[in-house]
mmCIF file of C-alpha atoms and ligand atoms in Angstrom:
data_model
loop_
_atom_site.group_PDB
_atom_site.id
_atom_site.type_symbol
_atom_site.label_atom_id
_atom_site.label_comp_id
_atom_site.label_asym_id
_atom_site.label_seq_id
_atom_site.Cartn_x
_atom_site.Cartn_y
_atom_site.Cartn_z
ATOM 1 C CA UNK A 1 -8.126 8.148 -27.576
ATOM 2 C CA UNK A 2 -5.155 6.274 -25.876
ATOM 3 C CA UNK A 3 -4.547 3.878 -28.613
ATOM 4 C CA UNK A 4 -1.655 2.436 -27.545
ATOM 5 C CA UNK A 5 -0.112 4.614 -24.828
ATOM 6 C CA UNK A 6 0.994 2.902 -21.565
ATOM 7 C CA UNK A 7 1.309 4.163 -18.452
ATOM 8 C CA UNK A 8 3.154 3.224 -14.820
ATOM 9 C CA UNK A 9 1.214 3.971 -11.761
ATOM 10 C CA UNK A 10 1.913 3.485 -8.535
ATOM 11 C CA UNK A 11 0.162 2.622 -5.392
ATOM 12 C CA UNK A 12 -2.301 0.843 -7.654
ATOM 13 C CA UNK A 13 -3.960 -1.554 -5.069
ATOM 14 C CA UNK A 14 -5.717 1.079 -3.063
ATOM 15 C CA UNK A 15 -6.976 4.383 -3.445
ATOM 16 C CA UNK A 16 -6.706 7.076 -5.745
ATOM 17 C CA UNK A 17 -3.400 4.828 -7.563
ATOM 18 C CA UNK A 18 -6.495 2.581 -8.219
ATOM 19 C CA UNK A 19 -8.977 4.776 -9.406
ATOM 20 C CA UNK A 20 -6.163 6.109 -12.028
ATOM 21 C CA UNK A 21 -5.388 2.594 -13.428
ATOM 22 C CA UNK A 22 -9.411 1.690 -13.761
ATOM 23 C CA UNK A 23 -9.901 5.240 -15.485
ATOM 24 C CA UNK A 24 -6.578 4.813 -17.732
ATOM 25 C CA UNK A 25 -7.863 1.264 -18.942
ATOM 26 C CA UNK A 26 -11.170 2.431 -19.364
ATOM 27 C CA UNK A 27 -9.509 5.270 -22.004
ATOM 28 C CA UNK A 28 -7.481 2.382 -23.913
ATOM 29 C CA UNK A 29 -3.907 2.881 -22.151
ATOM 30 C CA UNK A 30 -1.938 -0.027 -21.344
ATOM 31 C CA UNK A 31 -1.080 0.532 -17.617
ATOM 32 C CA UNK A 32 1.453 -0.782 -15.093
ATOM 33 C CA UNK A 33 0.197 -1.418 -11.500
ATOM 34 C CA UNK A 34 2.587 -0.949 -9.027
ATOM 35 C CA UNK A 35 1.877 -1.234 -4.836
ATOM 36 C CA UNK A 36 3.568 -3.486 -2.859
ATOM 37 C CA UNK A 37 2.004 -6.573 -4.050
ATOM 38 C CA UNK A 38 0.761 -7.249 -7.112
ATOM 39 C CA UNK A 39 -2.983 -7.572 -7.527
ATOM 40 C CA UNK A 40 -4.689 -9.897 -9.499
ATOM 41 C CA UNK A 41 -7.880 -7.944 -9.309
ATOM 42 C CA UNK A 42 -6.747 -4.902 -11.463
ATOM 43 C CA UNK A 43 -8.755 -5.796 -14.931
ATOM 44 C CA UNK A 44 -6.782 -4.411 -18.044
ATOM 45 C CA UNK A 45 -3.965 -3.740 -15.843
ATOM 46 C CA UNK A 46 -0.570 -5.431 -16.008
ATOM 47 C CA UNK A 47 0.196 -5.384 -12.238
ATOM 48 C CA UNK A 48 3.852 -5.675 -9.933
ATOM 49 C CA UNK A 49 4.546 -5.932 -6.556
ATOM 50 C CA UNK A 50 7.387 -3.602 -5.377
ATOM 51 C CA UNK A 51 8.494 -1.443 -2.441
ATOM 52 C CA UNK A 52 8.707 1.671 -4.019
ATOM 53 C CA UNK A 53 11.065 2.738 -1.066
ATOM 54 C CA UNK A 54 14.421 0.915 -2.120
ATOM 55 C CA UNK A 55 16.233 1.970 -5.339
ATOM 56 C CA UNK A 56 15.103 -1.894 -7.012
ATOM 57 C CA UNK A 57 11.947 -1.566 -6.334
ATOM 58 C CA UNK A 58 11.040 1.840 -8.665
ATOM 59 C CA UNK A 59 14.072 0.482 -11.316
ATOM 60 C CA UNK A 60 12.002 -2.811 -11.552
ATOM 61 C CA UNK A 61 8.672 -0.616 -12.530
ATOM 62 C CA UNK A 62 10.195 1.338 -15.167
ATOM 63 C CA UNK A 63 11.778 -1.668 -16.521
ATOM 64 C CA UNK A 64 8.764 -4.105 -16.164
ATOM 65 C CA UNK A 65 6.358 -1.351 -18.391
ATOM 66 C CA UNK A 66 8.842 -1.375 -20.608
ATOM 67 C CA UNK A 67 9.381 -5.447 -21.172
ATOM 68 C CA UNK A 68 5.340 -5.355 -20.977
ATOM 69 C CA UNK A 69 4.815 -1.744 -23.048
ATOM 70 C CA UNK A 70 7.851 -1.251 -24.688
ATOM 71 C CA UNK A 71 7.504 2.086 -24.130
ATOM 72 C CA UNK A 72 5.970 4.611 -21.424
ATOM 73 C CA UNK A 73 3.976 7.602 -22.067
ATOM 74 C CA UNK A 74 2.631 8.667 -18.391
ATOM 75 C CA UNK A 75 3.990 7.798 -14.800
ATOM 76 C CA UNK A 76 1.535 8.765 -11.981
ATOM 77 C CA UNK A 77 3.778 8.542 -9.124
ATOM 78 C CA UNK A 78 1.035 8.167 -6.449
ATOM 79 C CA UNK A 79 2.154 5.153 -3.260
ATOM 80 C CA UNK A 80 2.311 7.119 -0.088
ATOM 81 C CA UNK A 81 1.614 6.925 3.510
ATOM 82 C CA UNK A 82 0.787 9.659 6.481
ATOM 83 C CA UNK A 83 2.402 9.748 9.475
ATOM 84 C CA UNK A 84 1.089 12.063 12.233
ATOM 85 C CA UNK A 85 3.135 13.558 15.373
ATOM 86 C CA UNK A 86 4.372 16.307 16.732
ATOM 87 C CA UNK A 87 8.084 17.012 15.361
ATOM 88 C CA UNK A 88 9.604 16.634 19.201
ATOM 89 C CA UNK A 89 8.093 12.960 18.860
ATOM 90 C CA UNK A 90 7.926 12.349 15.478
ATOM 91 C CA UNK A 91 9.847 8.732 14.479
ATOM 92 C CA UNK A 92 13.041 9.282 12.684
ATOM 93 C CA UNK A 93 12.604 6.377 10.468
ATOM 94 C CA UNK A 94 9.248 7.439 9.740
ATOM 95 C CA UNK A 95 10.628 10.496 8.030
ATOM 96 C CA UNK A 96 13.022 8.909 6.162
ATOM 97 C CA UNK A 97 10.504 6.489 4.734
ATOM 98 C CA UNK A 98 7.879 9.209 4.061
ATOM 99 C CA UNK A 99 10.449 11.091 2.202
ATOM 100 C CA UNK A 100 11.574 7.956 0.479
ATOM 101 C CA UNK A 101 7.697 7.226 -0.963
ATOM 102 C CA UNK A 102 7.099 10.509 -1.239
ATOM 103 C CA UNK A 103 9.864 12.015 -2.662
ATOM 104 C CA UNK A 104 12.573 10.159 -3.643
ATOM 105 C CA UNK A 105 10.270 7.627 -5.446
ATOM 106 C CA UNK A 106 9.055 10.235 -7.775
ATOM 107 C CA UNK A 107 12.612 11.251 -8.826
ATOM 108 C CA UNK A 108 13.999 7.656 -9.675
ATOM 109 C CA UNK A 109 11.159 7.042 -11.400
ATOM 110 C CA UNK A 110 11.621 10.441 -13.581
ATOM 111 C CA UNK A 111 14.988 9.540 -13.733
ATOM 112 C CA UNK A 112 14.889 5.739 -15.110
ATOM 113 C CA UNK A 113 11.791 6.659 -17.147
ATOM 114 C CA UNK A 114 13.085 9.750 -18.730
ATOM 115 C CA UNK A 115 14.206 8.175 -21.809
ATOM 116 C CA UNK A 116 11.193 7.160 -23.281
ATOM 117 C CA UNK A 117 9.610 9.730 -21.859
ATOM 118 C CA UNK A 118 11.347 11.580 -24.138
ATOM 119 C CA UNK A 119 10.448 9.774 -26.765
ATOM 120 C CA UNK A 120 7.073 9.574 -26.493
ATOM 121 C CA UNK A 121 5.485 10.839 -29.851
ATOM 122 C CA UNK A 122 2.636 12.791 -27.895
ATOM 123 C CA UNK A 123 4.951 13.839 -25.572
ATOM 124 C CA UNK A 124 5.731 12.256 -22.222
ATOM 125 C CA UNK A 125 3.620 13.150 -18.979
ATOM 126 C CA UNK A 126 4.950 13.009 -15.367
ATOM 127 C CA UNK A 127 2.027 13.537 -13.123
ATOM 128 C CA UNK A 128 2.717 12.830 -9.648
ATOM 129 C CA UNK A 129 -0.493 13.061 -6.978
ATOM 130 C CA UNK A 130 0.947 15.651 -4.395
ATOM 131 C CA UNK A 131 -1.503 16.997 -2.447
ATOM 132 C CA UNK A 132 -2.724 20.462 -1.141
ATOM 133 C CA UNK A 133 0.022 19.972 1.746
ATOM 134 C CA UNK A 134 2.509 20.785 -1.344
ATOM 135 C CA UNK A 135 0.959 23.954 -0.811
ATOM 136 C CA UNK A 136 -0.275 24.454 2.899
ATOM 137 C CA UNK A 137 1.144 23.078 5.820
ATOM 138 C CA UNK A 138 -0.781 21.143 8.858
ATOM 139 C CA UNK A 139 0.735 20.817 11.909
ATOM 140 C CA UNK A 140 1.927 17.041 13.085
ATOM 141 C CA UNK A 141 2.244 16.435 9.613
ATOM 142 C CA UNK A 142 5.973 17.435 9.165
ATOM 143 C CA UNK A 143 7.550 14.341 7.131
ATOM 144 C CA UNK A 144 4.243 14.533 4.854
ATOM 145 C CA UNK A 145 3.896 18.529 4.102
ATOM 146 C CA UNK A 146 7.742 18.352 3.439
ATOM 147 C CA UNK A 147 7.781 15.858 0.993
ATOM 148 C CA UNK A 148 4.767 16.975 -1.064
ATOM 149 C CA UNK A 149 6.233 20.558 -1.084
ATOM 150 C CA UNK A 150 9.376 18.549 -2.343
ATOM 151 C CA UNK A 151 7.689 16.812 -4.985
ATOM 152 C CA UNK A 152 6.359 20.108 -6.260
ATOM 153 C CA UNK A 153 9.756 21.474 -6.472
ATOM 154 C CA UNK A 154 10.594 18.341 -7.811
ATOM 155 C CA UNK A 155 7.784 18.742 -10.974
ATOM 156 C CA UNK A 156 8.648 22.415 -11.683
ATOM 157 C CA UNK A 157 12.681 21.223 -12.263
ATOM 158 C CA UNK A 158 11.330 18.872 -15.014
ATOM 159 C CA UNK A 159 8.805 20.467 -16.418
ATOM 160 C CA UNK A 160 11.946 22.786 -17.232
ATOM 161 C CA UNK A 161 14.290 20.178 -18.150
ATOM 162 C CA UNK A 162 11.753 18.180 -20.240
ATOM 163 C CA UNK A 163 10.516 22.052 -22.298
ATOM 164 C CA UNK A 164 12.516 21.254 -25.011
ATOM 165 C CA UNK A 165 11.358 17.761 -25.686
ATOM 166 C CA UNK A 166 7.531 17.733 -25.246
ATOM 167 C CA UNK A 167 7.647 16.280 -21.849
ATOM 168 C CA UNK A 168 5.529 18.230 -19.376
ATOM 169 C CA UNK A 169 5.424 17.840 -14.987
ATOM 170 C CA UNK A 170 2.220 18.652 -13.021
ATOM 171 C CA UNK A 171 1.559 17.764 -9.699
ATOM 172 C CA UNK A 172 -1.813 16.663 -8.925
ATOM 173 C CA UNK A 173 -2.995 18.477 -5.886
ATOM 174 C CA UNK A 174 -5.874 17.083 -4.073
ATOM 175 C CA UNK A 175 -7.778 18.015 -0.736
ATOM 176 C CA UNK A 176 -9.075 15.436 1.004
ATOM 177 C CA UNK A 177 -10.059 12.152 -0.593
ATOM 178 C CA UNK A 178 -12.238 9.405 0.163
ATOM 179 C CA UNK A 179 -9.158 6.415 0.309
ATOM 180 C CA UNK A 180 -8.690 3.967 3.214
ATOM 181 C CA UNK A 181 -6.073 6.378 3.893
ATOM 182 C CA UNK A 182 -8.181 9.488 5.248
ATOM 183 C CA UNK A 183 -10.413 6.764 6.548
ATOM 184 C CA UNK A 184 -7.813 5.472 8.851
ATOM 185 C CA UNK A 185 -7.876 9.108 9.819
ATOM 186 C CA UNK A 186 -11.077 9.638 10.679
ATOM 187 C CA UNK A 187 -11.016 6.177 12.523
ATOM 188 C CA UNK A 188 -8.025 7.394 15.017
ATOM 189 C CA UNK A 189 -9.357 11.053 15.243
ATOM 190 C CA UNK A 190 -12.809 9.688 16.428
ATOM 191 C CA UNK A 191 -10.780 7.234 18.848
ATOM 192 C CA UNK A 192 -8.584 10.309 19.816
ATOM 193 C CA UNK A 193 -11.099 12.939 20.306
ATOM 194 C CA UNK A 194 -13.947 10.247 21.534
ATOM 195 C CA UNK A 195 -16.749 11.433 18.660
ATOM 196 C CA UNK A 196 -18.295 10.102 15.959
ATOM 197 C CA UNK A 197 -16.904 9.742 12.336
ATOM 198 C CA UNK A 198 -19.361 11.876 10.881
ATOM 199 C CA UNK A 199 -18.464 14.499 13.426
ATOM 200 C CA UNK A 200 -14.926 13.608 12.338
ATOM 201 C CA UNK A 201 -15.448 13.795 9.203
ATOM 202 C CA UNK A 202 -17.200 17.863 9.264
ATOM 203 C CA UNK A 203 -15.770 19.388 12.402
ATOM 204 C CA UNK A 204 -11.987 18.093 11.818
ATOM 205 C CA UNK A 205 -11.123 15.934 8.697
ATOM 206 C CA UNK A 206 -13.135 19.436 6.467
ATOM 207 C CA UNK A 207 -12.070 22.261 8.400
ATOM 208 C CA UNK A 208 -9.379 23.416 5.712
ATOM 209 C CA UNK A 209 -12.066 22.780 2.848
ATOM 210 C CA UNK A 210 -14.370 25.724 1.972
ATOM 211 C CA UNK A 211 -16.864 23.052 0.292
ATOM 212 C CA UNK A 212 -17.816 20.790 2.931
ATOM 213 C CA UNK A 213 -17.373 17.171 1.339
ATOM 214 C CA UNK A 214 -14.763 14.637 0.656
ATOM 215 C CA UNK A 215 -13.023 14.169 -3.336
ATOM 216 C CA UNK A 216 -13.668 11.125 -4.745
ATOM 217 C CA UNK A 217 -10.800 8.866 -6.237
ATOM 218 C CA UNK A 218 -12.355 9.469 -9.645
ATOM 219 C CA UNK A 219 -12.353 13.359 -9.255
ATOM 220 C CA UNK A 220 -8.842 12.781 -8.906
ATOM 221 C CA UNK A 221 -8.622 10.159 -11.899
ATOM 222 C CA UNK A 222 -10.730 13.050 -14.201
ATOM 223 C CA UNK A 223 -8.004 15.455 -13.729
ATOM 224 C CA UNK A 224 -5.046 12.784 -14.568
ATOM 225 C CA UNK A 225 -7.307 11.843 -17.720
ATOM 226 C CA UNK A 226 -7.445 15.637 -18.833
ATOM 227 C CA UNK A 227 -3.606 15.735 -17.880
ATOM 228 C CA UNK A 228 -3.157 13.192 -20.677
ATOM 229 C CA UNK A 229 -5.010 14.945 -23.560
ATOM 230 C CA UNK A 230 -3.826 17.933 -25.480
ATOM 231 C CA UNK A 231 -5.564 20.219 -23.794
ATOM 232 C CA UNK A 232 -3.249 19.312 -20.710
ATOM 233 C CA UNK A 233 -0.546 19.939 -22.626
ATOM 234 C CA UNK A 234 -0.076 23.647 -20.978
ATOM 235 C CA UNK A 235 -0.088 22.576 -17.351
ATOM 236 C CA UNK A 236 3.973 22.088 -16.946
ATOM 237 C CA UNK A 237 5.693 22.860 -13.869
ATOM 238 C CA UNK A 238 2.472 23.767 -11.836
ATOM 239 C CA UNK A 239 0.394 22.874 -9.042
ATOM 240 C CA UNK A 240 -2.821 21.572 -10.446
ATOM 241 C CA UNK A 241 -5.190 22.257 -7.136
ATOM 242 C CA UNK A 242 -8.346 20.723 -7.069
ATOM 243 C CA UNK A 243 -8.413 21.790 -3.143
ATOM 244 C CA UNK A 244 -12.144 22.631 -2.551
ATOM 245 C CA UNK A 245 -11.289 25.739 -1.502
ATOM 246 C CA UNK A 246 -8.344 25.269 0.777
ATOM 247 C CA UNK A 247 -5.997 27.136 -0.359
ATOM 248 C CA UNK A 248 -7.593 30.289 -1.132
ATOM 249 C CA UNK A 249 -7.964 31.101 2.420
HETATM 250 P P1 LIG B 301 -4.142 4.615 0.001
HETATM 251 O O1 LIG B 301 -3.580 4.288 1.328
HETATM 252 O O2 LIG B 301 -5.558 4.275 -0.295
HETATM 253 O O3 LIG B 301 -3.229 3.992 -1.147
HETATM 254 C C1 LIG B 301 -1.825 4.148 -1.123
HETATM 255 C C2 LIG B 301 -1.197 2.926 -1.754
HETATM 256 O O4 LIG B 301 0.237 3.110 -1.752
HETATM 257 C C3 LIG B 301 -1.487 1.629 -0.975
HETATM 258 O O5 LIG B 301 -2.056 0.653 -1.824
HETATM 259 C C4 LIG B 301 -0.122 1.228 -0.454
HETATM 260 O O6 LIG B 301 0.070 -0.180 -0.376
HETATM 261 C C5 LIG B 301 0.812 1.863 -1.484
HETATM 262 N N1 LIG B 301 2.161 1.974 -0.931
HETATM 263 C C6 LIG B 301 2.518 2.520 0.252
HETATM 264 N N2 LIG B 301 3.831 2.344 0.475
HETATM 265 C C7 LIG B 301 4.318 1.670 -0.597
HETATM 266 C C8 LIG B 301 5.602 1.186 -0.945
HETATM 267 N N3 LIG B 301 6.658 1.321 -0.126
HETATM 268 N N4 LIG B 301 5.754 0.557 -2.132
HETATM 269 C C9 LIG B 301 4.698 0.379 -2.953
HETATM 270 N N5 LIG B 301 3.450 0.807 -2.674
HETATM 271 C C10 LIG B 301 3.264 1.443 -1.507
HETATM 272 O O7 LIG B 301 -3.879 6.192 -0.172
HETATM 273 P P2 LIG B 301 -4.553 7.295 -1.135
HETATM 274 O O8 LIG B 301 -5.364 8.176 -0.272
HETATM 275 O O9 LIG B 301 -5.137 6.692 -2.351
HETATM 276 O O10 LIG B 301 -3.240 8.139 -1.492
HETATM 277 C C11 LIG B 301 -2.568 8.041 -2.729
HETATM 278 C C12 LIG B 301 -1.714 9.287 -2.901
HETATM 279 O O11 LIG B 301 -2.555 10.440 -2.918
HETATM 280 C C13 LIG B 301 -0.684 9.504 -1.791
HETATM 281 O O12 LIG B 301 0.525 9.987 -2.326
HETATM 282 C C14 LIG B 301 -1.352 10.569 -0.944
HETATM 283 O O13 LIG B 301 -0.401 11.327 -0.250
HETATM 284 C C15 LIG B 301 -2.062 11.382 -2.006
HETATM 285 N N6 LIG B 301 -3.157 12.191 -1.496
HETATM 286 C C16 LIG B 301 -4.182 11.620 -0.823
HETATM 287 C C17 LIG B 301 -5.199 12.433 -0.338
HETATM 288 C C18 LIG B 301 -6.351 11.882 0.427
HETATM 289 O O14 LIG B 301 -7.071 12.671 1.034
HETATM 290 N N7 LIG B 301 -6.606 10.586 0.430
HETATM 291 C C19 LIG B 301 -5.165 13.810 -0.557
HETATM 292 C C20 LIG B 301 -4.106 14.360 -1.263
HETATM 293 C C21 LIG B 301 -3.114 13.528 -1.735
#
């Protein structure tokens, strides 16, 4: 049981950010909602709007949980975007913001959160949702891949740092989830390729999977649950790939 552990997790209005907060209330936590505006249809969940970009915006999480919590347990750093183009094309400002999400998001939270991490007396849990592009590469997909493989490098520095104090790091490392985000996806591959979704969907979105089908957002919330318990407790500083196969090729 939770009791009274709370939680900050971002990119709560859509998504996988939203299946996390609905499974974390439904366990007893007290969670922080973070996206860039607040929603007011997040039950259980305190919520802010922020842009997780700029260095406010991810001090004004940690310190919102902790006016609301007075402490934090668990940050799920989990806002992101894709952005797909070949490198000769690909936007400038597009990187930096998809590093900026991606990245540097995690690490100021870490950083402004590490205190009470710290302190927590089950011992603090950062659990970032990276992706199996921390792990694999795709091509048009160089601001993404990069930052996910950074925020894996990122996790295994502080599951080091936090050893000593009980406070583990593991990134969450997903295939392909059902979000609005891969369904924007499949939306301009169909356009692009001039097929249907479905075909989409098994012929292009699937081809790295070895299982055939999408994740669900609650897969993905299961494995942040189980992250939580003691039983998670030895997952520090590691990938935690629930790829459908992906990888292993
Ligand atoms: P989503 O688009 O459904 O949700 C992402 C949320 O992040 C949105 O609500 C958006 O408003 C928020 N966000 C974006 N920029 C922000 C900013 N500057 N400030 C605050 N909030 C911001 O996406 P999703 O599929 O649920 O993805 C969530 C995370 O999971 C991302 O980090 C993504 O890379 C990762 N992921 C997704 C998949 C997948 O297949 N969907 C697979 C692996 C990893």
């Amino acid at each position: 049981p939770a009791e009274d552990r709370a939680a900050v997790v971002t990119g709560s209005a859509s998504g996988i950010g939203r299946a996390v907060v609905e499974r974390l209330v439904a366990d007893g936590w007290q969670v922080l909602g973070v996206d860039l505006e607040a929603a007011d249809d997040l039950k259980g969940a305190e919520t802010l709007g922020a842009d997780l970009t700029t260095r406010e915006g991810n001090r004004a999480a940690v310190d919102t949980a902790l006016e609301a919590f007075g402490r934090i347990d668990l940050v799920v750093p989990n806002a992101g975007f894709q952005h797909v183009s070949p490198v000769a094309d690909f936007p400038e400002d597009r990187w930096d913001a998809l590093l900026q999400i991606l990245l540097t998001s995690p690490f100021l939270l870490a950083k402004y959160a590490w205190p009470s991490l710290v302190e927590a007396p089950r011992g603090g849990r950062f659990v970032p949702i990276a992706s199996a592009h921390a792990l694999a590469a795709s091509p048009y997909k160089a601001g993404y891949v990069s930052a996910k493989h950074g925020v894996l490098g990122l996790v295994k520095t502080l599951a080091l740092e936090g050893a000593a104090q009980g406070v583990t790091a593991a990134a969450v490392c997903p295939g392909y989830v059902r979000t609005p985000l891969v369904e924007k996806q499949i939306a301009d591959q169909a356009k692009a390729h001039g097929i249907s979704e479905d075909r989409v969907i098994e012929e292009v979105i699937l081809t790295p999977h070895a299982v055939k089908r999408l994740i669900e957002p609650s897969e993905v919330a299961d494995v942040v649950a189980f992250l939580t318990t003691p039983a998670g407790a030895t997952f520090t500083g590691v990938p935690v790939t629930m790829d459908m196969g992906w990888t292993a090729r």
